[in-house]
Coordinates of C-alpha atoms in Angstrom, one line a residue:
Chain A
M4 CA 4.2 17.9 2.2
K5 CA 5.8 14.5 2.5
P6 CA 8.2 14.9 4.9
R7 CA 12.0 14.9 3.9
W8 CA 14.2 12.2 5.7
K9 CA 17.9 12.3 6.1
G10 CA 18.9 9.3 4.8
K11 CA 17.9 5.8 5.2
G12 CA 17.0 4.7 8.8
S13 CA 16.1 8.3 10.2
E14 CA 12.4 7.8 10.1
A15 CA 13.0 4.8 12.2
K16 CA 15.0 6.0 14.6
A17 CA 12.7 8.9 14.7
S18 CA 9.7 6.4 15.9
A19 CA 11.7 4.5 18.2
D20 CA 12.5 7.8 20.0
P21 CA 9.4 10.1 19.4
M22 CA 10.0 13.8 20.8
S23 CA 7.7 13.6 23.6
K24 CA 9.9 11.5 25.0
I25 CA 13.2 13.5 25.1
V26 CA 11.1 16.6 26.0
S27 CA 9.9 14.3 28.8
Q28 CA 13.4 13.1 30.2
L29 CA 14.5 17.0 29.9
H30 CA 11.7 18.0 32.1
S31 CA 12.8 15.6 34.5
S32 CA 16.4 16.7 34.4
L33 CA 15.4 20.1 35.2
I34 CA 13.2 19.7 38.0
R35 CA 16.0 17.1 39.4
S36 CA 18.5 19.7 39.1
V37 CA 16.5 22.7 40.7
A38 CA 17.5 24.2 37.7
R39 CA 17.7 27.9 37.4
G40 CA 17.7 30.2 34.4
L41 CA 18.9 34.2 34.4
L42 CA 17.5 36.4 33.0
L43 CA 19.5 39.0 30.4
S44 CA 17.8 41.2 28.6
R45 CA 16.0 39.0 25.5
N46 CA 17.9 35.5 26.4
V47 CA 18.1 33.0 29.6
L48 CA 21.2 32.1 30.4
I49 CA 21.3 28.1 31.9
E50 CA 24.3 27.0 33.2
A51 CA 24.5 22.7 32.2
D52 CA 26.4 20.0 33.1
A53 CA 26.5 17.0 30.6
E54 CA 23.3 15.2 30.9
L55 CA 21.4 18.1 30.8
S56 CA 23.5 19.4 28.0
Y57 CA 22.8 16.2 25.8
L58 CA 19.1 17.2 26.9
F59 CA 18.8 20.5 25.4
N60 CA 20.6 19.1 22.5
R61 CA 18.5 16.6 21.9
T62 CA 15.0 18.5 22.2
R63 CA 16.8 21.5 20.1
F64 CA 15.7 23.9 22.9
G65 CA 18.3 27.2 23.3
R66 CA 22.0 27.2 21.9
S67 CA 25.2 26.5 23.3
R68 CA 27.3 29.3 24.4
I69 CA 30.7 28.8 24.4
T70 CA 33.1 30.0 27.3
S71 CA 36.7 30.0 29.4
Q72 CA 34.8 28.0 31.7
E73 CA 36.2 24.3 30.8
E74 CA 33.7 21.9 33.1
K75 CA 30.3 23.3 32.4
Q76 CA 28.6 24.5 29.3
W77 CA 26.0 27.3 29.4
F78 CA 23.0 27.5 26.8
Q79 CA 21.1 30.8 25.7
L80 CA 17.2 30.2 25.9
D81 CA 15.3 32.3 23.5
M82 CA 12.0 34.0 25.7
E83 CA 9.8 32.0 24.1
E84 CA 11.6 28.6 25.0
A85 CA 12.3 29.8 28.6
F86 CA 8.4 30.7 28.9
Y87 CA 7.7 27.0 28.2
L88 CA 10.0 25.4 30.4
C89 CA 8.6 27.7 33.3
F90 CA 5.0 28.3 32.8
S91 CA 3.6 25.0 30.5
L92 CA 6.5 22.5 31.4
E93 CA 7.1 23.9 35.2
C94 CA 10.6 22.8 34.8
L95 CA 12.4 25.5 35.2
K96 CA 12.3 29.0 37.1
G97 CA 14.4 32.2 36.1
I98 CA 15.7 34.4 38.5
G99 CA 16.2 38.4 38.0
K100 CA 19.2 40.9 37.8
D101 CA 18.4 41.8 41.2
G102 CA 18.3 37.4 42.0
S103 CA 15.4 37.2 43.0
I104 CA 12.7 34.2 41.7
K105 CA 10.7 34.8 39.1
S106 CA 7.0 34.8 38.9
N107 CA 5.5 33.5 35.7
K108 CA 3.5 36.1 35.9
E109 CA 6.5 38.8 36.3
L110 CA 8.2 36.6 34.0
W111 CA 5.1 36.5 31.3
E112 CA 5.5 40.8 31.9
Y113 CA 8.9 41.1 31.3
S114 CA 8.8 39.3 28.6
K115 CA 5.9 41.7 27.2
S116 CA 8.3 44.5 27.8
E117 CA 11.1 42.7 26.0
K118 CA 8.8 42.5 22.7
P119 CA 5.0 43.4 22.4
A120 CA 4.0 40.5 20.3
F121 CA 5.4 38.9 23.2
P122 CA 1.3 36.7 23.7
I123 CA 1.0 35.7 20.1
S124 CA 4.6 34.8 19.4
Y125 CA 4.2 32.2 22.7
K126 CA 0.9 31.0 21.9
A127 CA 1.9 30.0 18.0
Y128 CA 5.2 28.4 19.7
S129 CA 3.5 26.7 22.6
H130 CA 1.0 25.2 20.3
L131 CA 3.6 24.0 17.6
R132 CA 5.9 22.4 20.5
H133 CA 2.3 20.4 22.6
K134 CA 2.4 18.8 19.3
N135 CA 5.5 17.3 19.7
W136 CA 7.3 19.4 16.3
V137 CA 10.4 20.8 17.3
V138 CA 10.7 25.0 17.0
R139 CA 13.6 27.1 16.8
S140 CA 14.1 31.0 15.3
G141 CA 13.3 31.7 11.7
L142 CA 15.0 34.8 11.6
Q143 CA 17.7 33.4 9.2
Y144 CA 14.2 32.3 6.6
G145 CA 12.6 35.5 7.2
V146 CA 10.0 34.0 9.6
D147 CA 9.3 33.8 12.7
F148 CA 9.8 29.9 13.1
I149 CA 10.8 27.2 11.2
A150 CA 9.4 23.9 12.5
Y151 CA 10.7 20.3 12.7
R152 CA 9.2 17.3 12.5
H153 CA 12.0 15.6 14.3
L154 CA 15.3 16.2 15.4
P155 CA 16.8 18.9 13.0
A156 CA 19.4 15.8 12.4
L157 CA 17.0 13.6 11.1
I158 CA 14.8 15.5 8.8
H159 CA 14.1 18.7 6.4
S160 CA 12.6 21.5 8.1
E161 CA 8.6 21.4 7.2
Y162 CA 7.4 24.1 7.8
A163 CA 8.6 28.4 8.2
V164 CA 6.2 29.6 10.4
L165 CA 4.9 33.8 10.5
A166 CA 2.8 34.3 13.9
L167 CA 0.1 36.7 13.1
S168 CA -2.9 37.9 15.5
K169 CA -6.5 38.4 14.3
G170 CA -8.0 41.4 14.2
D171 CA -5.3 43.5 16.4
N172 CA -3.6 44.5 13.3
E173 CA -0.9 46.4 14.7
L174 CA 0.5 43.8 16.4
N175 CA 0.9 42.5 12.9
G176 CA 4.0 43.3 10.9
R177 CA 3.8 40.7 8.1
L178 CA 1.7 39.3 4.5
R179 CA 0.1 43.5 5.1
V180 CA 0.6 43.9 1.4
W181 CA 0.8 41.3 -1.6
S182 CA 4.5 42.0 -2.4
D183 CA 5.4 40.2 1.3
V184 CA 3.2 37.5 0.8
H185 CA 5.1 36.5 -2.8
C186 CA 8.4 37.9 -1.0
T187 CA 7.6 35.1 1.8
V188 CA 6.6 32.3 -0.6
R189 CA 8.9 32.4 -2.6
L190 CA 11.8 32.9 0.1
C191 CA 9.9 29.1 1.4
G192 CA 9.9 27.5 -2.1
S193 CA 13.2 27.8 -2.8
V194 CA 14.8 26.5 0.9
A195 CA 11.7 23.3 0.4
K196 CA 9.7 25.0 3.3
T197 CA 5.8 25.6 3.2
L198 CA 4.6 28.7 4.3
L199 CA 2.6 28.2 7.8
V200 CA 0.1 30.9 9.3
L201 CA -0.3 30.6 13.0
F202 CA -3.4 33.3 13.0
V203 CA -3.7 33.4 17.1
D204 CA -7.2 35.1 18.5
S205 CA -7.1 36.1 21.5
N206 CA -11.3 36.2 22.0
S207 CA -10.8 39.6 23.8
Q208 CA -9.1 38.4 27.0
G209 CA -6.0 41.1 26.8
T210 CA -3.1 40.3 27.8
S211 CA -2.5 40.9 31.7
S212 CA -1.1 37.3 32.9
P213 CA 0.0 33.9 31.3
S214 CA -3.1 32.1 32.1
C215 CA -5.4 34.6 29.6
L216 CA -3.4 32.5 26.8
E217 CA -5.8 29.7 27.6
H218 CA -8.2 31.3 25.9
Y219 CA -6.8 32.1 23.1
T220 CA -7.7 30.0 19.9
V221 CA -5.4 29.2 17.0
E222 CA -6.2 28.9 13.2
E223 CA -3.2 27.3 11.1
E224 CA -3.3 28.0 7.5
T225 CA -0.7 27.1 4.7
I226 CA -0.1 29.3 1.8
T227 CA 1.5 27.8 -1.0
R228 CA 1.8 28.6 -5.2
W229 CA -1.2 27.4 -6.8
N230 CA 0.2 25.6 -10.5
P231 CA -3.0 25.7 -12.6
E232 CA -0.6 23.4 -14.3
Q233 CA -0.2 20.8 -12.0
S234 CA -4.2 21.2 -11.3
R235 CA -5.8 20.4 -14.0
E236 CA -7.8 17.2 -14.2
D237 CA -6.6 14.8 -16.4
Q238 CA -8.0 15.4 -20.3
T239 CA -8.6 11.9 -20.7
S240 CA -10.7 10.8 -17.3
L241 CA -13.4 13.0 -19.2
R242 CA -13.2 10.0 -21.7
N243 CA -13.3 6.9 -18.9
Q244 CA -15.3 8.9 -16.6
T245 CA -12.8 8.6 -13.7
N246 CA -11.6 11.4 -11.9
L247 CA -7.4 11.1 -12.0
G248 CA -7.3 14.5 -11.1
T249 CA -2.7 15.1 -10.5
I250 CA -2.0 17.4 -7.6
Chain B
M26 CA 28.0 46.6 -11.2
P27 CA 25.7 45.8 -14.2
R28 CA 25.0 41.8 -15.7
W29 CA 25.2 42.5 -19.1
K30 CA 23.6 39.5 -20.7
G31 CA 25.6 38.3 -23.7
K32 CA 28.6 39.8 -25.4
G33 CA 27.5 43.2 -27.0
S34 CA 25.0 43.9 -25.1
Q35 CA 26.7 46.6 -23.5
A36 CA 28.0 48.1 -26.5
K37 CA 24.7 47.8 -28.3
A38 CA 23.0 49.5 -25.2
N39 CA 25.7 52.6 -25.3
A40 CA 24.8 52.7 -28.5
D41 CA 21.3 53.4 -28.4
P42 CA 20.7 54.8 -24.9
M43 CA 17.3 54.7 -23.2
S44 CA 16.9 58.4 -22.5
K45 CA 16.7 58.4 -26.5
I46 CA 14.1 55.6 -27.1
V47 CA 11.7 56.7 -24.8
S48 CA 12.6 60.6 -26.1
Q49 CA 11.0 58.7 -29.4
L50 CA 8.2 56.9 -27.6
Q51 CA 7.4 60.5 -27.0
S52 CA 7.3 62.1 -30.0
S53 CA 5.4 59.0 -31.4
L54 CA 2.8 59.1 -29.0
I55 CA 2.1 62.7 -29.4
Q56 CA 2.1 62.2 -33.6
S57 CA -0.7 59.6 -33.3
E58 CA -3.0 61.6 -30.4
T59 CA -3.0 58.2 -28.4
R60 CA -5.5 57.8 -26.0
G61 CA -5.5 54.7 -23.6
L62 CA -8.8 53.8 -21.9
L63 CA -8.9 53.5 -18.5
S64 CA -9.5 49.8 -16.8
S65 CA -10.1 49.1 -13.4
C66 CA -6.4 49.1 -12.3
S67 CA -4.5 49.5 -16.0
V68 CA -5.3 51.4 -19.3
L69 CA -5.3 50.3 -22.3
V70 CA -4.0 51.5 -25.8
E71 CA -4.3 50.3 -29.0
V72 CA -0.8 51.2 -30.9
D73 CA 0.4 50.1 -34.8
A74 CA 3.1 48.2 -35.6
E75 CA 6.1 51.5 -35.1
L76 CA 4.3 52.1 -31.6
A77 CA 4.8 48.9 -30.2
D78 CA 8.5 48.5 -31.0
L79 CA 9.0 51.9 -28.8
L80 CA 6.6 50.2 -26.2
N81 CA 8.5 47.2 -26.3
R82 CA 12.1 49.0 -26.8
S83 CA 11.4 51.3 -23.3
C84 CA 9.8 49.0 -21.7
F85 CA 6.8 50.7 -20.7
G86 CA 3.5 48.2 -20.6
R87 CA 2.9 44.7 -21.8
P88 CA 1.5 43.5 -24.7
R89 CA -2.1 42.0 -24.3
I90 CA -3.2 39.3 -27.6
T91 CA -6.5 39.6 -28.7
A92 CA -8.6 38.8 -31.9
Q93 CA -7.5 41.7 -34.1
E94 CA -4.6 41.2 -35.9
D95 CA -3.9 44.0 -37.4
K96 CA -3.7 46.2 -34.2
Q97 CA -1.7 45.5 -31.2
W98 CA -2.8 46.8 -28.0
F99 CA -1.0 47.4 -24.6
Q100 CA -2.2 47.5 -21.1
L101 CA 0.0 49.7 -18.4
D102 CA 0.5 49.5 -14.6
L103 CA -0.7 53.0 -13.1
E104 CA 2.2 54.2 -12.2
E105 CA 3.7 53.7 -16.1
A106 CA 0.7 55.0 -17.4
F107 CA 0.6 58.4 -15.1
Y108 CA 4.3 58.9 -16.3
L109 CA 3.5 59.1 -20.0
C110 CA 1.1 61.2 -19.4
F111 CA 1.8 63.9 -16.3
S112 CA 5.6 63.6 -16.6
L113 CA 5.9 63.1 -20.9
K114 CA 2.7 64.3 -21.9
C115 CA 2.5 62.1 -24.3
L116 CA -0.8 60.4 -23.4
K117 CA -3.8 61.3 -22.5
V118 CA -6.6 59.1 -20.6
I119 CA -10.7 58.4 -20.9
G120 CA -12.6 56.9 -18.5
E121 CA -15.4 54.4 -18.7
D122 CA -17.9 57.7 -19.7
G123 CA -15.9 58.2 -22.5
Y124 CA -14.4 61.9 -21.7
I125 CA -10.5 62.3 -21.5
K126 CA -9.4 62.8 -17.7
S127 CA -7.3 65.8 -16.5
N128 CA -3.9 64.9 -14.5
E129 CA -6.1 66.1 -11.9
E130 CA -8.8 64.0 -12.4
L131 CA -6.4 61.0 -13.4
W132 CA -4.4 61.7 -10.0
D133 CA -7.7 61.3 -7.7
Y134 CA -9.1 58.1 -9.4
L135 CA -4.8 56.4 -9.3
K136 CA -5.3 57.6 -5.0
S137 CA -8.2 55.8 -5.0
K138 CA -7.3 52.5 -6.5
K139 CA -3.9 52.5 -4.3
P140 CA -3.8 54.6 -1.6
V141 CA -0.1 54.3 -1.6
F142 CA 0.0 55.9 -5.3
P143 CA 1.6 59.2 -4.6
V144 CA 4.7 57.9 -2.9
S145 CA 4.5 54.7 -5.2
Y146 CA 4.7 57.3 -8.0
K147 CA 7.0 59.4 -6.5
V148 CA 9.7 56.1 -6.6
Y149 CA 9.0 55.3 -10.2
S150 CA 9.1 58.6 -11.4
H151 CA 12.5 59.6 -9.8
L152 CA 14.1 56.1 -11.2
R153 CA 12.8 56.5 -14.5
H154 CA 13.8 60.3 -14.6
K155 CA 18.1 58.4 -14.5
N156 CA 16.3 56.5 -17.1
W157 CA 16.5 53.4 -15.7
V158 CA 13.8 50.6 -17.0
V159 CA 11.0 50.4 -14.4
R160 CA 9.2 47.4 -13.9
S161 CA 6.8 45.5 -11.6
G162 CA 8.3 43.6 -9.0
L163 CA 5.6 41.6 -7.6
Q164 CA 7.1 38.5 -8.3
Y165 CA 9.9 39.2 -7.0
G166 CA 8.7 40.1 -3.7
V167 CA 9.1 43.6 -4.2
D168 CA 7.5 47.1 -5.4
F169 CA 9.5 47.1 -8.8
V170 CA 12.9 46.1 -10.4
A171 CA 15.6 48.7 -12.3
Y172 CA 17.2 47.4 -15.0
R173 CA 19.8 49.6 -16.4
H174 CA 18.8 49.1 -19.9
H175 CA 16.3 46.7 -21.5
P176 CA 16.0 43.4 -20.0
A177 CA 17.1 41.8 -22.8
L178 CA 20.2 43.2 -22.7
V179 CA 21.1 43.0 -18.8
H180 CA 20.1 41.9 -15.2
S181 CA 18.3 43.5 -13.2
E182 CA 20.1 45.1 -10.4
Y183 CA 17.8 46.9 -8.0
A184 CA 14.7 44.9 -6.0
V185 CA 13.1 48.6 -5.2
L186 CA 10.7 48.6 -1.9
V187 CA 8.5 51.6 -1.9
L188 CA 8.5 53.5 2.2
S189 CA 7.1 56.5 3.0
E190 CA 8.3 58.9 5.5
G191 CA 7.3 59.2 8.9
D192 CA 3.2 58.4 7.5
N193 CA 3.6 54.7 8.9
D194 CA 0.4 53.5 8.2
L195 CA 1.4 53.7 4.4
N196 CA 4.1 51.3 5.2
G197 CA 3.4 47.8 4.6
R198 CA 7.1 46.4 4.3
L199 CA 9.9 46.2 6.5
R200 CA 8.3 46.6 9.6
V201 CA 9.9 43.6 11.5
W202 CA 13.3 42.0 11.6
S203 CA 11.7 38.8 10.1
D204 CA 10.4 40.9 7.1
V205 CA 14.3 42.8 6.3
H206 CA 15.9 39.5 6.7
C207 CA 13.1 37.8 4.6
T208 CA 13.8 40.6 1.7
V209 CA 17.3 40.6 1.5
R210 CA 17.6 36.8 1.6
L211 CA 15.6 36.5 -1.8
C212 CA 16.6 39.4 -3.3
G213 CA 20.4 37.9 -2.4
S214 CA 18.9 34.4 -4.7
V215 CA 18.0 36.4 -7.2
A216 CA 21.1 38.5 -7.6
K217 CA 19.5 41.5 -7.2
T218 CA 20.4 44.5 -4.4
L219 CA 17.5 45.4 -2.3
L220 CA 16.8 49.2 -2.5
T221 CA 14.7 50.9 -0.4
V222 CA 13.3 54.4 -1.6
I223 CA 12.4 56.5 1.5
V224 CA 10.0 59.2 -0.3
N225 CA 9.3 62.4 2.4
G226 CA 6.1 64.3 1.8
N227 CA 7.3 67.6 3.3
N228 CA 3.6 67.8 4.5
Q229 CA 2.8 68.3 1.3
G230 CA -0.4 66.2 1.5
A231 CA -1.5 64.5 -1.6
N232 CA -4.4 66.7 -2.6
S233 CA -2.8 67.3 -6.8
P234 CA 0.3 66.0 -8.1
S235 CA 1.6 69.4 -8.4
C236 CA 2.5 68.2 -5.2
L237 CA 5.2 65.6 -6.2
E238 CA 7.4 68.4 -7.0
H239 CA 8.1 69.0 -3.2
Y240 CA 8.3 65.3 -2.0
T241 CA 11.7 64.4 -1.4
V242 CA 13.4 60.9 -2.0
E243 CA 15.9 59.4 0.3
E244 CA 17.9 56.0 -1.5
Q245 CA 19.1 53.6 0.6
T246 CA 20.9 49.8 -0.1
I247 CA 20.1 47.1 2.3
T248 CA 23.0 44.4 1.7
R249 CA 24.6 41.6 4.2
W250 CA 27.6 43.1 6.2
N251 CA 30.2 40.1 6.0
P252 CA 32.9 40.1 8.7
E253 CA 35.1 38.1 7.2
R254 CA 35.6 39.6 3.9
S255 CA 35.0 43.2 6.0
R256 CA 38.5 42.4 8.1
E257 CA 41.7 45.3 7.3
D258 CA 44.5 43.2 6.0
Q259 CA 46.1 41.8 9.0
T260 CA 50.0 42.2 7.2
G261 CA 48.9 45.8 6.9
P262 CA 50.3 47.4 10.2
K263 CA 53.9 45.4 9.7
N264 CA 54.7 47.3 6.7
G265 CA 53.5 50.5 7.8
T266 CA 51.8 51.1 4.7
K267 CA 47.7 50.3 3.8
K268 CA 47.8 47.2 1.4

């Protein structure tokens, strides 16, 4: 699918300001401010000043939360987003309810206890973020994540992502039966997104520590409708001896 | 609320209830001693013009185009065929060996083709017994779609998912929230309400079709809750009366 940029000039804007650069700015800002996130159930809350708020918005990490405080802004991060900032980008630390800083291993264990499929889900999330895609929750579209090539303001989302575990089927709640495949492909089609399935193989590494992730592999597969009408060879090509096949 | 297609559809449906059409189909099949042929996951029946008309009007099977001009062939899904054989007792099915299959043999065969058949069939027959038209829902990402009458007269109201109480290996859907959102959203976009029908086997097992009679069925619709539309009327308490 070709990227669907919103309006003229969006593609140029995005090229001039690559996501990798903006994420790098967020990284620096978080380190400088010695940022700390508060663990609360399935989220991490961070207090952010104007600069950090701006960068969170531009990189699409977290959602801003309305509070009674006027000068400070609070952002709520999903577990995958928080872990990415803590473990992959190493620019944030999480604080537990007891007030102590959580190590990455502790944060990993905590995330797994809240969400058993976290290792799979996180591998998929980080796989896409490493490629500089914007990755957001896909729940309202009935999938795990939505992946954008750049800021949602500039481009329509391209992929609706499901993270599945290769082999270890207990963890997989989706695409076990044909009706789910049809349901998901049809819904994705109706919101102009391509269904992207990320098959994560833990390669028998287990999940005891985040360092296991490094040995996981990810296989990307898109699932789309095959339309016989659109996939026919051009009838006249047989006469012309050239293949003009239309897709 | 049923969405009738065009004026006069509701009147037509009331004048010609589905229960009556199905009854006519049943008589006609019995009279003609119709036999279906088992073919992998379907049952094929050869029918004359009268039966073809009744199958179309009661929405059983789909007509298949063949080279034969005088005879019409219909292809029945597993649940449809078993309903005609076992519940309505008006059809017999011949296996690949040329012999008529007893209901027990047919049951075992269907279970071998589709492990979830007992639960799926319970839901199909539960709805058909209530005179709903039940068709495959695969293109809508569900198991069945249910119509109040013939699809030519009315839009289908319910998108049905078959679920099994307790025995979770049989359940492939709605195990995680993303699937619930996906299904509810898709159903909404095609103007259908998601109806989950949960079958409880009550430890009866699935050895024979007679087990079905002891299964119980629970119907649940899943819809979006819209806070805006669910607020109490703001002016109510001031007047002291409930609007």
